[in-house]
mmCIF file of C-alpha atoms in Angstrom:
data_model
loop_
_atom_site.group_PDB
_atom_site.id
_atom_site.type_symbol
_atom_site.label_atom_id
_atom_site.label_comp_id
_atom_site.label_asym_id
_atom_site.label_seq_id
_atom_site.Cartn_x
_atom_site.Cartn_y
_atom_site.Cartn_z
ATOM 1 C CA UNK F 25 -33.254 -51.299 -5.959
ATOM 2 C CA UNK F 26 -30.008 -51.504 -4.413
ATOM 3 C CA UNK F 27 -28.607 -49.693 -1.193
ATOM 4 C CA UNK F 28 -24.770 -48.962 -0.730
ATOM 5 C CA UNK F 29 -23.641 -48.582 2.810
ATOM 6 C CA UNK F 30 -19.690 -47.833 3.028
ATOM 7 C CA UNK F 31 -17.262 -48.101 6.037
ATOM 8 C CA UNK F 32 -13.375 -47.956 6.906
ATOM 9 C CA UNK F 33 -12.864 -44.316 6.295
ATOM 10 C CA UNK F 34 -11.079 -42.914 9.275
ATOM 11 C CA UNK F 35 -7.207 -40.906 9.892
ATOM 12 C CA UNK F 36 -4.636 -42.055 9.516
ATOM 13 C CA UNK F 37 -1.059 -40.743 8.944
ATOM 14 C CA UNK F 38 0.925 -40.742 5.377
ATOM 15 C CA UNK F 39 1.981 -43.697 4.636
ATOM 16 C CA UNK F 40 -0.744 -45.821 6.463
ATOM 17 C CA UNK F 41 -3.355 -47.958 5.002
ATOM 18 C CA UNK F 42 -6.816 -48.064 5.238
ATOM 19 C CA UNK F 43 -9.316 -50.931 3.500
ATOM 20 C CA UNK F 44 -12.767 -49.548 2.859
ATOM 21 C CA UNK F 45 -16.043 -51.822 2.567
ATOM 22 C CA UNK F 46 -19.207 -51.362 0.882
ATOM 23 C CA UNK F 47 -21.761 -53.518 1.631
ATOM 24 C CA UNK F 48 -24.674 -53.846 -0.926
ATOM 25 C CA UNK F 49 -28.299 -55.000 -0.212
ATOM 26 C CA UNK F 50 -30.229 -56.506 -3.365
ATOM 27 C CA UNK F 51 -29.983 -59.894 -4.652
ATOM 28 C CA UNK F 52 -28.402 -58.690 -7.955
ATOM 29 C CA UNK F 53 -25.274 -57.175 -6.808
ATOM 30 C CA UNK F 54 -23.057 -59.704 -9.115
ATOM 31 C CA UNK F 55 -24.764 -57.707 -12.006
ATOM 32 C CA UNK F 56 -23.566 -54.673 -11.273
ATOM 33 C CA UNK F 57 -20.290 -52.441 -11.907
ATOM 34 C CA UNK F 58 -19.011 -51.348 -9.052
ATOM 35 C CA UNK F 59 -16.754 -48.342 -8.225
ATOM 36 C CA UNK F 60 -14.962 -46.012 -6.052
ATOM 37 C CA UNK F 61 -14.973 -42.113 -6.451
ATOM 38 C CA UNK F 62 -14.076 -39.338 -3.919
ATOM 39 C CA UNK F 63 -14.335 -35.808 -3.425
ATOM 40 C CA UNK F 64 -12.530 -33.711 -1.531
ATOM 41 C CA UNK F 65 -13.186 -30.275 -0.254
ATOM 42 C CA UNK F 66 -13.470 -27.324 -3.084
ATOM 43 C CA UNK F 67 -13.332 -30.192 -5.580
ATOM 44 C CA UNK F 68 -14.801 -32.060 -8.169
ATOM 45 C CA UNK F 69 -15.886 -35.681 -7.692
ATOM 46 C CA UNK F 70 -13.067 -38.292 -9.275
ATOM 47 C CA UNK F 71 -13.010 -41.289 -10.333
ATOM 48 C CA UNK F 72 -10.880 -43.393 -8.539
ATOM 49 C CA UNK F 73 -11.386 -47.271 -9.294
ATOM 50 C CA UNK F 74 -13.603 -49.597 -10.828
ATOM 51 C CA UNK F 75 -14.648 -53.483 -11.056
ATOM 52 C CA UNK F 76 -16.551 -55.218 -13.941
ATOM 53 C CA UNK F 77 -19.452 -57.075 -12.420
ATOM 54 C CA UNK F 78 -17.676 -60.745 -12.530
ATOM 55 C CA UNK F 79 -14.656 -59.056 -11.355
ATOM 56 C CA UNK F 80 -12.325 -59.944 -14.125
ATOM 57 C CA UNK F 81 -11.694 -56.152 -15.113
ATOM 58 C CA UNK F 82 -9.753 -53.698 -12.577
ATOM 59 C CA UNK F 83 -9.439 -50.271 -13.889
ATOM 60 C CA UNK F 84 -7.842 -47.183 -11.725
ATOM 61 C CA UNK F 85 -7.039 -43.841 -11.824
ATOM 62 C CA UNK F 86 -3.469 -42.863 -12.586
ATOM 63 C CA UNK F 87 -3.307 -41.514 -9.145
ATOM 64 C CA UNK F 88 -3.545 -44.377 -7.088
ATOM 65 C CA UNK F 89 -2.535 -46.993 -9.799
ATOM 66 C CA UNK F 90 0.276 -49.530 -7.600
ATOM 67 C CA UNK F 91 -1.241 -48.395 -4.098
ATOM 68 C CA UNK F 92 -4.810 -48.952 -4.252
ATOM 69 C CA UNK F 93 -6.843 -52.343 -4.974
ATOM 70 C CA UNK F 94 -10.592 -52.973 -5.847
ATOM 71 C CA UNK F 95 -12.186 -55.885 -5.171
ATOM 72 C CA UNK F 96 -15.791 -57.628 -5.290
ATOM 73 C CA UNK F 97 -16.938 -60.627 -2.935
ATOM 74 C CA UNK F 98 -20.441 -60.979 -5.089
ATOM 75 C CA UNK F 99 -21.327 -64.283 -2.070
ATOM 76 C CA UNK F 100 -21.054 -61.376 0.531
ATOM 77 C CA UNK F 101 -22.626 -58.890 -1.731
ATOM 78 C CA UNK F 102 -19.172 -56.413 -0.976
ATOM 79 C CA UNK F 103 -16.692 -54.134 -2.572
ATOM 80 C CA UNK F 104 -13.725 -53.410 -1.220
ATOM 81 C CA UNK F 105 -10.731 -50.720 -1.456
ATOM 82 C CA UNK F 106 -8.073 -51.421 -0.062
ATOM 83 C CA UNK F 107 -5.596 -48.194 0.287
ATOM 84 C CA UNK F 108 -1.874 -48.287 0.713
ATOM 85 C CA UNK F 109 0.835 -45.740 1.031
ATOM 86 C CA UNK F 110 -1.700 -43.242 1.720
ATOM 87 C CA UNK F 111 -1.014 -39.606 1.078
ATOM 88 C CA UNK F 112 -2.507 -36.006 2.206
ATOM 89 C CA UNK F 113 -3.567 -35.819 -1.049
ATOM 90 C CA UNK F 114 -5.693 -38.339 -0.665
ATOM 91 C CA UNK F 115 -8.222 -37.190 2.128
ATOM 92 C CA UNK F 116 -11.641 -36.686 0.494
ATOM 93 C CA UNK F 117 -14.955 -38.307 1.128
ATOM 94 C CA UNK F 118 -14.948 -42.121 -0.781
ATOM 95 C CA UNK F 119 -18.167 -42.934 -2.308
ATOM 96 C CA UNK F 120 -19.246 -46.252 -4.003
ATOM 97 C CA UNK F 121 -21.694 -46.559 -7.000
ATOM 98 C CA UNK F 122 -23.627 -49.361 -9.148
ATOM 99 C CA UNK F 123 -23.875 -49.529 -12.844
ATOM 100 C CA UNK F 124 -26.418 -51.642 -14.357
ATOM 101 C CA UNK F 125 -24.186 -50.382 -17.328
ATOM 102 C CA UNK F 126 -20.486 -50.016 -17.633
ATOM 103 C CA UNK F 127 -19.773 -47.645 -14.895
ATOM 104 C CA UNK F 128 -17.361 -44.352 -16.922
ATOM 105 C CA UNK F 129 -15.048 -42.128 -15.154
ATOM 106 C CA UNK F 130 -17.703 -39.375 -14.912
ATOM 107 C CA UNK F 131 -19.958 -41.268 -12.479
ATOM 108 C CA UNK F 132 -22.248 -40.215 -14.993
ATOM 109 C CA UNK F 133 -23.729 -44.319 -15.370
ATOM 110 C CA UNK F 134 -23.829 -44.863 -11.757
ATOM 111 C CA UNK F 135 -27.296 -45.541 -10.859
ATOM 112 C CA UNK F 136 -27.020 -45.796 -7.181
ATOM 113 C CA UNK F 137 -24.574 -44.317 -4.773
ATOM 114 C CA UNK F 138 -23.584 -44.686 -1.141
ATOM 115 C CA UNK F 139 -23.331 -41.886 1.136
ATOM 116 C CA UNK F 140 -19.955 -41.857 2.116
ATOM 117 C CA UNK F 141 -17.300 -42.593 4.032
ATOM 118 C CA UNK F 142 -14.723 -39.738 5.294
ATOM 119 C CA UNK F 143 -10.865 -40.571 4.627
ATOM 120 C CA UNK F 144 -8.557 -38.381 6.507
ATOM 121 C CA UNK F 145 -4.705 -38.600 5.344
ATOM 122 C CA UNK F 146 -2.212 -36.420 8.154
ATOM 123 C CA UNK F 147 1.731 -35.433 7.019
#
């Protein structure tokens, strides 16, 4: 069983940077794939950025490719996003989510989530 518990999220105007946090309990978190989705209002859930579990694969989403970066501290059992250049576009609600397996795009292999963390982007 693992618990995800993310922070960070908060306003901040275009162009500003934000770094988010997940902190995982469980003494397996190295195991895991970790990820960062979001949703935003009216929309779908997205895929936004993922880590292999020993942290030697980054993948990301077209749309923040160059201005966001995952990482993993497996000692401190964290993930991390760390969100430059921010734009309106954006503002959504960031979720985090474990994957015994390879985590996809879909979220569909994510077999836990956090609940959220609310990321507000201004013009």
């Amino acid at each position: 069983q693992v618990q995800l518990v993310e922070s960070g999220g908060g306003l901040v105007q275009a162009g500003g940077s934000l770094r988010l946090s997940c902190a995982a309990s469980g003494r397996t978190f190295s195991s895991y794939d970790m990820g960062w989705f979001r949703q935003a209002p009216g929309k779908e859930r997205e895929f936004v950025a993922r880590i292999s579990w020993i942290g030697g694969s980054k993948y990301y989403a077209d749309s923040v490719k160059g201005r966001f970066t995952i990482s993993r501290d497996n000692a401190k059992n964290a993930l991390y996003l760390q969100m430059n250049s921010l734009k309106p576009e954006d503002t959504a609600v960031y979720y985090c989510a474990a994957s015994l397996k390879q985590l996809i795009r879909t979220g569909l292999t994510a077999d836990y989530w956090g609940q959220g963390t609310q990321v507000t982007v201004s013009d």
